[in-house]
XYZ file of N, CA, C and O in Angstrom:
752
model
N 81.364 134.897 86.002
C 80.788 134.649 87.327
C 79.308 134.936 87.367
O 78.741 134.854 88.456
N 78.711 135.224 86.420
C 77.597 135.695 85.938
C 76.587 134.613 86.654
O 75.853 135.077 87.526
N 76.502 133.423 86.404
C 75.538 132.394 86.238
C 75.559 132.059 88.165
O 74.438 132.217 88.648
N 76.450 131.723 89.012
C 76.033 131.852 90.225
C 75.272 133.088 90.925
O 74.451 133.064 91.842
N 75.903 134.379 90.071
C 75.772 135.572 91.512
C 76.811 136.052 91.373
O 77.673 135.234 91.054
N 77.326 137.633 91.531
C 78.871 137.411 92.032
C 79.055 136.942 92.979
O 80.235 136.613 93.100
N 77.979 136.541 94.434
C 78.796 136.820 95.670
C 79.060 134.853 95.512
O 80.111 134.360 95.922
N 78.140 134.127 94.989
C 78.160 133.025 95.168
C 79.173 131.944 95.674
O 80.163 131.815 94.954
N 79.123 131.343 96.508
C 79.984 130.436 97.079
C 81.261 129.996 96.642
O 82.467 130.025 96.887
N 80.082 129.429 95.602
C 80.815 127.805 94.458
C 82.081 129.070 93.711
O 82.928 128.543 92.989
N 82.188 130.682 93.892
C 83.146 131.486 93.549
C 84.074 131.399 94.455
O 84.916 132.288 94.329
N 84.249 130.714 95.280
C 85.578 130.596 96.319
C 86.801 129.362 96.026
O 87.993 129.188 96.281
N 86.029 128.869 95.544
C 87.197 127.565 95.686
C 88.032 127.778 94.369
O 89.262 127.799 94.402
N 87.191 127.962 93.013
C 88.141 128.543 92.058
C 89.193 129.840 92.100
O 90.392 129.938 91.837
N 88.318 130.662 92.494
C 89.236 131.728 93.086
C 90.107 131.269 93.658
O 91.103 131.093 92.956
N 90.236 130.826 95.190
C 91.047 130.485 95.715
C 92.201 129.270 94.666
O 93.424 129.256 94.528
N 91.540 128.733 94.324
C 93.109 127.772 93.168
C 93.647 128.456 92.094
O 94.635 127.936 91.574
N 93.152 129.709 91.543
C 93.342 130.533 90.397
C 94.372 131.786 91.401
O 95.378 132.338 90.955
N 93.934 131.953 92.456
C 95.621 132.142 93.226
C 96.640 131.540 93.277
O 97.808 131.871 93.071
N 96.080 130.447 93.617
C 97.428 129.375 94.130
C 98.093 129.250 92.227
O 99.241 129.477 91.845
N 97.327 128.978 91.690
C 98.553 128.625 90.055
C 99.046 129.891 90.171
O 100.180 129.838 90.646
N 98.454 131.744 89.794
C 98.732 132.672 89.712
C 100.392 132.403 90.850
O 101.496 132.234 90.332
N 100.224 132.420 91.982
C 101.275 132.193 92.908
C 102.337 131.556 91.837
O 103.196 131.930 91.038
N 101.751 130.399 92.311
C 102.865 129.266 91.691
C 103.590 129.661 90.446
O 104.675 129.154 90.163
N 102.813 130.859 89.450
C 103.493 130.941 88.126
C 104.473 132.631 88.453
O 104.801 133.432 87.578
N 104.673 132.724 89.576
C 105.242 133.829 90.125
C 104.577 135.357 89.688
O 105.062 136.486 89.768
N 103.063 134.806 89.124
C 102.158 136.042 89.468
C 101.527 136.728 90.388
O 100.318 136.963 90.392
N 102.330 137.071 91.199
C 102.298 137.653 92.874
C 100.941 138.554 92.924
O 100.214 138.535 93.918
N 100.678 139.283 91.864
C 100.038 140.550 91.866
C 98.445 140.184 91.467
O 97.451 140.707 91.972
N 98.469 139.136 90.419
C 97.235 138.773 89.877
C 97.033 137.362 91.198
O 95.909 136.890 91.026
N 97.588 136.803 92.092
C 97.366 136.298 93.352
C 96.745 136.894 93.808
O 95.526 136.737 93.735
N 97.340 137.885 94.509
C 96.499 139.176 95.419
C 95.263 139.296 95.108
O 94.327 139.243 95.906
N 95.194 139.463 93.954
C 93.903 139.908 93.291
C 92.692 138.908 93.464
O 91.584 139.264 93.866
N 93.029 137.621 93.116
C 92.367 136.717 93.386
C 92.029 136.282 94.748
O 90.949 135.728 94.954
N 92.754 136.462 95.557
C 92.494 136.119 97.115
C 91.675 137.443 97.670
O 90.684 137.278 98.382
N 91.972 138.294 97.439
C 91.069 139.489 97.671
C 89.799 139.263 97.507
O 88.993 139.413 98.425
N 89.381 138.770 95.986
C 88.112 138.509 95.309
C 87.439 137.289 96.395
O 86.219 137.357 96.546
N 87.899 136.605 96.862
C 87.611 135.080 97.050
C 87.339 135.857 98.996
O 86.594 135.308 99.807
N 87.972 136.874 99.237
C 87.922 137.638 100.755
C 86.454 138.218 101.196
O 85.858 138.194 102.273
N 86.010 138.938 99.456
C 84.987 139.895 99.251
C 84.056 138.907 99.283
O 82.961 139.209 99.757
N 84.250 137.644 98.840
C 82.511 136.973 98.392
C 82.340 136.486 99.953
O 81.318 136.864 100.524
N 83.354 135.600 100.742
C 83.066 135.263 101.699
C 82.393 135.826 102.995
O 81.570 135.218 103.678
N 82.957 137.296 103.262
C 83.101 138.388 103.413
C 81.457 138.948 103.256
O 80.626 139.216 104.124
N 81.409 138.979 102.248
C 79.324 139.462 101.831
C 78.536 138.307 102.031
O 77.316 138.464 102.087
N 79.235 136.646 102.203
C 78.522 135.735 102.013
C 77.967 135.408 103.537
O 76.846 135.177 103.990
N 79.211 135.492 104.072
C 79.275 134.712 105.289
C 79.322 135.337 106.225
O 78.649 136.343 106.451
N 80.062 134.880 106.865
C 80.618 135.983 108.526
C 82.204 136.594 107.871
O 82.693 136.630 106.741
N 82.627 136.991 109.133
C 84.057 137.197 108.930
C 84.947 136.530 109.968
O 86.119 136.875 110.121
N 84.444 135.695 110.584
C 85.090 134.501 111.058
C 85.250 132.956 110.109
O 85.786 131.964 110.604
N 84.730 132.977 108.800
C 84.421 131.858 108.255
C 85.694 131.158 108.180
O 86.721 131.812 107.997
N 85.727 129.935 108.301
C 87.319 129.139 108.008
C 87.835 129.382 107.164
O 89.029 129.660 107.266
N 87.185 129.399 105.900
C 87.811 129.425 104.574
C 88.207 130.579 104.457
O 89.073 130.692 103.589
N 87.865 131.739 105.109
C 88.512 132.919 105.082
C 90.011 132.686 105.909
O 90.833 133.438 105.384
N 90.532 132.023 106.844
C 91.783 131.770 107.203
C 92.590 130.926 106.155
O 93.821 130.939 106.118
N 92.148 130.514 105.679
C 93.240 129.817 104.226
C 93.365 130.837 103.559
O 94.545 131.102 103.327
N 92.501 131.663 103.068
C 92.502 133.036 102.085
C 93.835 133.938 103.095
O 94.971 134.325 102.819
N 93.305 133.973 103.865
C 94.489 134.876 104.685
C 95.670 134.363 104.699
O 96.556 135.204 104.544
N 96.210 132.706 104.897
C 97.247 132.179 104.657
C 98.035 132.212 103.907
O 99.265 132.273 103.882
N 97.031 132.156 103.066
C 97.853 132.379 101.367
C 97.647 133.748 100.649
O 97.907 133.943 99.462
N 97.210 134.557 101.411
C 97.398 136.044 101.120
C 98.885 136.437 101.809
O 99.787 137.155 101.377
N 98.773 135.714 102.985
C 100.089 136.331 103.480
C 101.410 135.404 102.715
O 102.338 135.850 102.040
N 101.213 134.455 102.966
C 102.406 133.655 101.608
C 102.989 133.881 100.547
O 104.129 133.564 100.208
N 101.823 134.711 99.736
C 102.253 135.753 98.617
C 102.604 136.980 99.015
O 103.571 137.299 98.323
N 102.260 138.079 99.972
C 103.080 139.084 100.158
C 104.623 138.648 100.849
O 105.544 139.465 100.861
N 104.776 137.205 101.437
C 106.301 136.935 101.757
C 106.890 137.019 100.581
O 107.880 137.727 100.397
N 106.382 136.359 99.744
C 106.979 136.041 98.203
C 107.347 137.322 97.440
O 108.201 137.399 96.557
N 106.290 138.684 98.083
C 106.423 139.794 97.248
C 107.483 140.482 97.809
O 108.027 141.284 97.050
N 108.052 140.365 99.248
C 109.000 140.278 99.966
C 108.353 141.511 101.035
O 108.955 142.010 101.986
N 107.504 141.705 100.756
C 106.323 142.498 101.692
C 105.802 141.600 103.304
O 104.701 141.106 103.548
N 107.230 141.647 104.325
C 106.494 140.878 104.956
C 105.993 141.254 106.740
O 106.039 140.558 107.754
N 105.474 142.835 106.465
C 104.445 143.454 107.328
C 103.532 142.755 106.670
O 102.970 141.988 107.452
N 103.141 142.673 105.619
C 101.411 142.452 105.279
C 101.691 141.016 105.488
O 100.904 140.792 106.407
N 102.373 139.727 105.217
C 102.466 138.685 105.614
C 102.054 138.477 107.002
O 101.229 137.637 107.361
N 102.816 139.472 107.927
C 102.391 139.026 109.323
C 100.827 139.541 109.705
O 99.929 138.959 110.313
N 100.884 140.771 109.139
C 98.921 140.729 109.370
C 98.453 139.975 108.992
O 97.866 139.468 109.948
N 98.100 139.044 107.534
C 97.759 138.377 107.421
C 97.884 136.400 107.994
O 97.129 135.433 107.898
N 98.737 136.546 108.348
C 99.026 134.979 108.746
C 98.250 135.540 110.557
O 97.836 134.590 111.222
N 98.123 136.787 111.130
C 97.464 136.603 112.241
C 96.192 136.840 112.197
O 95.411 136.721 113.141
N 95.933 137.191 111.077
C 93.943 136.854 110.759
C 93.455 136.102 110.403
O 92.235 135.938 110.408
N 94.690 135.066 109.774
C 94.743 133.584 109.446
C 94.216 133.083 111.104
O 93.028 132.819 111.286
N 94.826 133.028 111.794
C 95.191 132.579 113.488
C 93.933 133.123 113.652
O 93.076 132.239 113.657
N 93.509 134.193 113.784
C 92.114 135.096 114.555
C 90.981 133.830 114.267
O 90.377 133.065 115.020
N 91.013 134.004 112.901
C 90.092 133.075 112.027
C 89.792 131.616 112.676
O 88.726 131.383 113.245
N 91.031 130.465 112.512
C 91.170 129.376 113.143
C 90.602 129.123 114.456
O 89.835 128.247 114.856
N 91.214 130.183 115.073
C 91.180 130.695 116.372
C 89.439 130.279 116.931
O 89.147 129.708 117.982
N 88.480 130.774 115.852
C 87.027 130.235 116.328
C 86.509 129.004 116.938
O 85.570 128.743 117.691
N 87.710 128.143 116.187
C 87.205 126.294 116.409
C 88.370 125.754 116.537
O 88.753 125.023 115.624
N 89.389 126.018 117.918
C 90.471 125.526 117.927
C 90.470 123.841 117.488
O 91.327 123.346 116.755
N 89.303 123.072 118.109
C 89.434 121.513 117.879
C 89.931 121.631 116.662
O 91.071 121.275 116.363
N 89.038 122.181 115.811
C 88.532 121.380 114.545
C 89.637 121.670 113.965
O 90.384 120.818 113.483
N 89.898 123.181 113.953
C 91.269 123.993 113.037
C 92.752 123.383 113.861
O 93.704 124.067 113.486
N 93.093 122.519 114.659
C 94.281 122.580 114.839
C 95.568 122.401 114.454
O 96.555 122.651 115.146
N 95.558 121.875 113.114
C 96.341 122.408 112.169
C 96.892 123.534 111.352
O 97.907 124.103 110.950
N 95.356 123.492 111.361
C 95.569 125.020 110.440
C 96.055 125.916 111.212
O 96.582 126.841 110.593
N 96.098 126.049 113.038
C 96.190 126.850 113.991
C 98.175 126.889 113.835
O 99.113 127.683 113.778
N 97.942 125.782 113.830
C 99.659 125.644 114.299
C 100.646 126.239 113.123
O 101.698 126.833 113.357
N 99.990 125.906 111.518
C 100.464 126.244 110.508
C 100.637 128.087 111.001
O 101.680 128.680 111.275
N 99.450 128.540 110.980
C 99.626 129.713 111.516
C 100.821 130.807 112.356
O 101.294 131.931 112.190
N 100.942 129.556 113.421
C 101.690 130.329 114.350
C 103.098 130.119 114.107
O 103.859 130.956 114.593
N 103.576 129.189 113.467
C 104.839 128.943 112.662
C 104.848 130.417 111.820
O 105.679 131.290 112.070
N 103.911 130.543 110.898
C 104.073 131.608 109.886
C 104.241 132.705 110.571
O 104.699 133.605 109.867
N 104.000 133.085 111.993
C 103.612 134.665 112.064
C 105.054 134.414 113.273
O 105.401 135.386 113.943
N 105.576 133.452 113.391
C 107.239 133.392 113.606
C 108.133 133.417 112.801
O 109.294 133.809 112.920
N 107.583 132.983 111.936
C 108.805 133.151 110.613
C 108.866 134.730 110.446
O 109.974 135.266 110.466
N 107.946 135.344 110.314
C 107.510 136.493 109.854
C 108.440 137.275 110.883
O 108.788 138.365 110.430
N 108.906 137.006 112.097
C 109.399 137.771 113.120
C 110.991 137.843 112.886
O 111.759 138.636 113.432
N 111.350 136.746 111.865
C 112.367 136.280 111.473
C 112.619 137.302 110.121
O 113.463 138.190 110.242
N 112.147 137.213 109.308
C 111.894 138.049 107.977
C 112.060 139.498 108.139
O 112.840 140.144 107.439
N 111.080 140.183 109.374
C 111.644 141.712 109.865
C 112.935 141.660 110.581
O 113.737 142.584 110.717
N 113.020 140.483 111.007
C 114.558 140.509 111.659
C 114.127 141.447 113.352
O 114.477 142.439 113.992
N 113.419 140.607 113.399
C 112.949 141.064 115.012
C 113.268 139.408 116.158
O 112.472 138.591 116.621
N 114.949 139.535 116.255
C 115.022 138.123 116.153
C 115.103 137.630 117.585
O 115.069 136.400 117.591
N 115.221 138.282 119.108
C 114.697 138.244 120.076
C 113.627 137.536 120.292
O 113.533 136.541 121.011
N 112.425 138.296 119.368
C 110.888 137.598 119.694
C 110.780 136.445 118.667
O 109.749 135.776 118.600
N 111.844 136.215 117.868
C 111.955 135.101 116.326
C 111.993 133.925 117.623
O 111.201 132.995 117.779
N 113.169 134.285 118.481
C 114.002 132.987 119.214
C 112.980 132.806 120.451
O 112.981 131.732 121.053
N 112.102 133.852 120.835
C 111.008 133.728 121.996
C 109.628 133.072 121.628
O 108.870 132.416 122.343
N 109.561 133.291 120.836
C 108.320 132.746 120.536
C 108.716 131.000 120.102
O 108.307 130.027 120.737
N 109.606 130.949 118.868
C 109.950 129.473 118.839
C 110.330 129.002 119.809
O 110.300 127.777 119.693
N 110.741 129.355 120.883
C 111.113 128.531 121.831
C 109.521 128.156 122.834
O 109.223 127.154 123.484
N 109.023 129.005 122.669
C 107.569 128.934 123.082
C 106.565 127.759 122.661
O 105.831 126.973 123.258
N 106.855 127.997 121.518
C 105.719 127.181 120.289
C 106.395 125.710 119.958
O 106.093 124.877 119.103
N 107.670 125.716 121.201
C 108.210 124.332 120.152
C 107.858 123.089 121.035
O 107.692 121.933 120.645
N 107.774 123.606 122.384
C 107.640 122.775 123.270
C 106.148 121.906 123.433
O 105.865 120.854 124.005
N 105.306 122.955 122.588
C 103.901 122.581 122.603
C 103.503 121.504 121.569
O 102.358 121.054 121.560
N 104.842 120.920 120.334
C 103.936 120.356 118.753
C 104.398 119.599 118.585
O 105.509 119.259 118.993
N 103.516 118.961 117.765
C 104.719 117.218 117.113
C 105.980 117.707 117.058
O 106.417 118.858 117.096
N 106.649 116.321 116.933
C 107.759 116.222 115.760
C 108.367 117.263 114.769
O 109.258 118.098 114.923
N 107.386 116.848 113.425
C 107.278 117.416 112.629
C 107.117 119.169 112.959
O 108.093 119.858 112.661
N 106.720 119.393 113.155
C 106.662 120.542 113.622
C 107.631 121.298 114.330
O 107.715 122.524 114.250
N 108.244 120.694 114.909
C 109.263 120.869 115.836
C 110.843 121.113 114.813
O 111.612 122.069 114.920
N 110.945 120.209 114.082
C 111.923 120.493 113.074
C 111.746 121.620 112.329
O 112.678 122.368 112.034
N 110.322 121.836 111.920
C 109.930 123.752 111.397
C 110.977 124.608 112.297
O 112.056 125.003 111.856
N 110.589 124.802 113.406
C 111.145 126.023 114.871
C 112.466 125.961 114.970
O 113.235 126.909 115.127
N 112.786 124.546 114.853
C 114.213 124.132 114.832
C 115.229 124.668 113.936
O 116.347 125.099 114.220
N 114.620 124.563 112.750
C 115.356 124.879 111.095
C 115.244 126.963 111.546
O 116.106 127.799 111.274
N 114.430 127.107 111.979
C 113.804 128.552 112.058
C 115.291 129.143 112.762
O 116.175 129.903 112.370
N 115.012 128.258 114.166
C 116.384 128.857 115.084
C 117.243 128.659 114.900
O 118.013 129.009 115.794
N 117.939 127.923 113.594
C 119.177 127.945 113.209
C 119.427 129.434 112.234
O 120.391 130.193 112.337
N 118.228 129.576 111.264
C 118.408 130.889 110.541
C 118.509 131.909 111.443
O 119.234 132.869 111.180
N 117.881 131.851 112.489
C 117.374 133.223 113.466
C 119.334 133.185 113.788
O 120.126 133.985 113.288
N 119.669 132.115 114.664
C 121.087 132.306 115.022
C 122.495 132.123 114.092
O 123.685 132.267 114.372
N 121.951 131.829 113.141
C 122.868 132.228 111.767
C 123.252 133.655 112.003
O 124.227 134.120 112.593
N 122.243 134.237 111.396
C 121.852 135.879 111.166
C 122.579 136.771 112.224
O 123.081 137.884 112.070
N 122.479 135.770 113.646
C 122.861 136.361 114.727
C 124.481 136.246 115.347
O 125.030 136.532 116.410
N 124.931 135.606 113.920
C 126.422 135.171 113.815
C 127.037 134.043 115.198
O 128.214 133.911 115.534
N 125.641 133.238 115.894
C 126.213 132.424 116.884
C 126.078 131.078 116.520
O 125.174 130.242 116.538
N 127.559 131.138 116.097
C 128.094 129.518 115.420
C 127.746 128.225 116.063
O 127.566 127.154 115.484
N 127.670 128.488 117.458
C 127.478 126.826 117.995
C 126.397 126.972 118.437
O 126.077 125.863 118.863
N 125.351 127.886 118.666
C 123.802 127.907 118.720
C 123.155 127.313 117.197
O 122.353 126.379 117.170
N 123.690 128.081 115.847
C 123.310 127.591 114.862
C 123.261 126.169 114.326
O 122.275 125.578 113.885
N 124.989 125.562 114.493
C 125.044 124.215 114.819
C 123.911 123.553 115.772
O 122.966 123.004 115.205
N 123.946 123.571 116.917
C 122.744 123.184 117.414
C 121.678 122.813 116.869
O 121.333 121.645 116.693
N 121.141 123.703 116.592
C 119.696 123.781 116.358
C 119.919 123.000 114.249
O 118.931 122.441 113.773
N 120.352 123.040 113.956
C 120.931 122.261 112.771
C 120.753 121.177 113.120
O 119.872 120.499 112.591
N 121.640 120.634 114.244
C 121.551 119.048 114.506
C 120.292 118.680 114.991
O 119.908 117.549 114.695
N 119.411 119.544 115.818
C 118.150 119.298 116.465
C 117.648 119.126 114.962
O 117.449 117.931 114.740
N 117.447 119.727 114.138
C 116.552 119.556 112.777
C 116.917 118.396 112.235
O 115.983 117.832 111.666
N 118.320 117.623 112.193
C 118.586 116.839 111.196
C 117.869 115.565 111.953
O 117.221 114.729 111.322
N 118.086 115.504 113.572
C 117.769 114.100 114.018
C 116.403 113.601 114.059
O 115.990 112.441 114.072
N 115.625 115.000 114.083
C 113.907 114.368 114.108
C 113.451 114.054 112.427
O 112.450 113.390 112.159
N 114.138 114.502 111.625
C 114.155 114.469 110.250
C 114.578 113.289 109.324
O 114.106 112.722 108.338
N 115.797 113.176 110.180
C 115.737 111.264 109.990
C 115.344 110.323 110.894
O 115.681 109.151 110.723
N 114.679 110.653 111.836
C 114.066 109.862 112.462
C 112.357 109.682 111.735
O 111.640 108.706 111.519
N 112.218 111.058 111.538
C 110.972 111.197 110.836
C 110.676 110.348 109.483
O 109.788 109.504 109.360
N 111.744 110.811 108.355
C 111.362 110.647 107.070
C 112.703 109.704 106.324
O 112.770 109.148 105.228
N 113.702 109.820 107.471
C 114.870 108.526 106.832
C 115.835 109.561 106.141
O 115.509 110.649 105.666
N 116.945 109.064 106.178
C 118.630 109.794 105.733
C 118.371 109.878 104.146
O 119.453 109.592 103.633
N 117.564 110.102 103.283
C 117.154 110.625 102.518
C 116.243 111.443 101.778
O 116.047 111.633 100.578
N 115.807 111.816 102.704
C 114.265 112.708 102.531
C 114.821 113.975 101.893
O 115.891 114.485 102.225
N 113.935 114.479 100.869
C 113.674 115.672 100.873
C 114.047 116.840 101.367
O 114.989 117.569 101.057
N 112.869 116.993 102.502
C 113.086 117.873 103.393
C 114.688 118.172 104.240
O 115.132 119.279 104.542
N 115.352 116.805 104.492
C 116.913 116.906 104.716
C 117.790 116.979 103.881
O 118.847 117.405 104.347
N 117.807 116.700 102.642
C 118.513 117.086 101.478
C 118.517 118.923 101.978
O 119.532 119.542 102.297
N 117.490 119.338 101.940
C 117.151 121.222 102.071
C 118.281 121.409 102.692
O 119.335 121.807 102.197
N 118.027 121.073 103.971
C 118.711 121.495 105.558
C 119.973 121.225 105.513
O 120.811 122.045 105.889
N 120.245 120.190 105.106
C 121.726 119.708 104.587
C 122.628 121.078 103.897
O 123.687 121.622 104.211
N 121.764 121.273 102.966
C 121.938 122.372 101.637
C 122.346 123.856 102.631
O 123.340 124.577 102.713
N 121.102 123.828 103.236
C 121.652 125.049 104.214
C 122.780 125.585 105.250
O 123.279 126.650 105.612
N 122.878 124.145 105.515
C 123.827 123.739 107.149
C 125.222 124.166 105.777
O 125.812 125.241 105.883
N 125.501 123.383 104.834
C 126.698 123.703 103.759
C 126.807 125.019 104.025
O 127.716 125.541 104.670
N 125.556 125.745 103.357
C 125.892 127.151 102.847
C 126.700 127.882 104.215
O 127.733 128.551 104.198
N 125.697 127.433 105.581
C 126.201 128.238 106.753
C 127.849 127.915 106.739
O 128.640 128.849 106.601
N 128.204 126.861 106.855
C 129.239 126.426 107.074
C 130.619 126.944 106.359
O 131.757 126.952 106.828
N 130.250 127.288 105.334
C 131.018 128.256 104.214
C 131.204 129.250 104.181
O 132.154 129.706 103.546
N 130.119 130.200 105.052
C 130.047 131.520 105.349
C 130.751 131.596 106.207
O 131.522 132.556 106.190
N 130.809 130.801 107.152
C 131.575 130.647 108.400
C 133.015 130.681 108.373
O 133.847 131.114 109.171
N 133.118 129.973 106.976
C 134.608 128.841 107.324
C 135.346 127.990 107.997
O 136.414 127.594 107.530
């Protein structure tokens, strides 16, 4: 890092992708490390509102879910949000990605009251797409919560915008499919 500076810019974007493989190769720890680094330059470079510091936070908190650490997930996915939060226009994706995460996260502590309050909050406000996120969410939340025909529900709410969305073969419904099985088995 010699030849920019340490604090130098053009040190963020590698950093930041030398997480994401680290991630991806289930190096949770040397992630951290890297998103930290990529926190510090922005951090000395910039402000501490900078955008690119809310992706750093995104995917800081993504990897402590992964580490199964997911207090530090939810701090981080809401400094993700703080961050965004500066330029709602511009960030409104990134905003929404956000607030999905720091619901999931409510889901993960098993704080599932505010799991089912908040998605019910956040669902009424987003696409589609989006909407099948909260949806899939409140079926786990009421899985967990052993209420069989709430879970159903919210199962079928996921499957219909999903093939309406992406067609009776997608991906993403293959998953849900996969899940709705597993519930269904647990159930009997």
């Amino acid at each position: 890092g010699k030849i920019f500076g340490d604090n130098s810019i053009k040190l963020v974007s590698p950093l930041a992708n030398v997480g994401i493989a680290f991630k991806n190769n289930g190096e949770y720890d040397k992630a951290v490390e890297s998103y930290l680094k990529a926190e510090k330059v922005l951090n000395e470079s910039y402000s501490s509102d900078d955008p690119r510091l809310g992706y750093v936070y995104t995917n800081l908190g993504t990897v402590y879910k992964l580490k199964g650490d997911y207090l530090k997930n939810q701090e981080y996915q809401k400094a993700a949000l703080r961050v965004f939060s500066s330029d709602p226009k511009k960030y409104l994706e990134a905003i929404g990605i956000a607030e999905y995460n720091i619901t999931e996260t409510l889901y993960l502590l098993k704080q599932y009251t505010e799991a089912i309050q908040t998605s019910l909050a956040n669902v009424s406000r987003v696409d589609e797409d989006s909407k099948s996120y909260y949806y899939s969410l409140l079926a786990r939340v009421y899985s967990e919560l052993g209420d069989v025909e709430m879970t159903k529900n919210y199962y079928q709410k996921t499957f219909d915008i999903l093939v309406q969305l992406k067609g009776e073969d997608s991906y993403d419904l293959g998953l849900e499919y996969s899940d709705y099985t597993s519930f269904l088995l647990s159930v009997g």
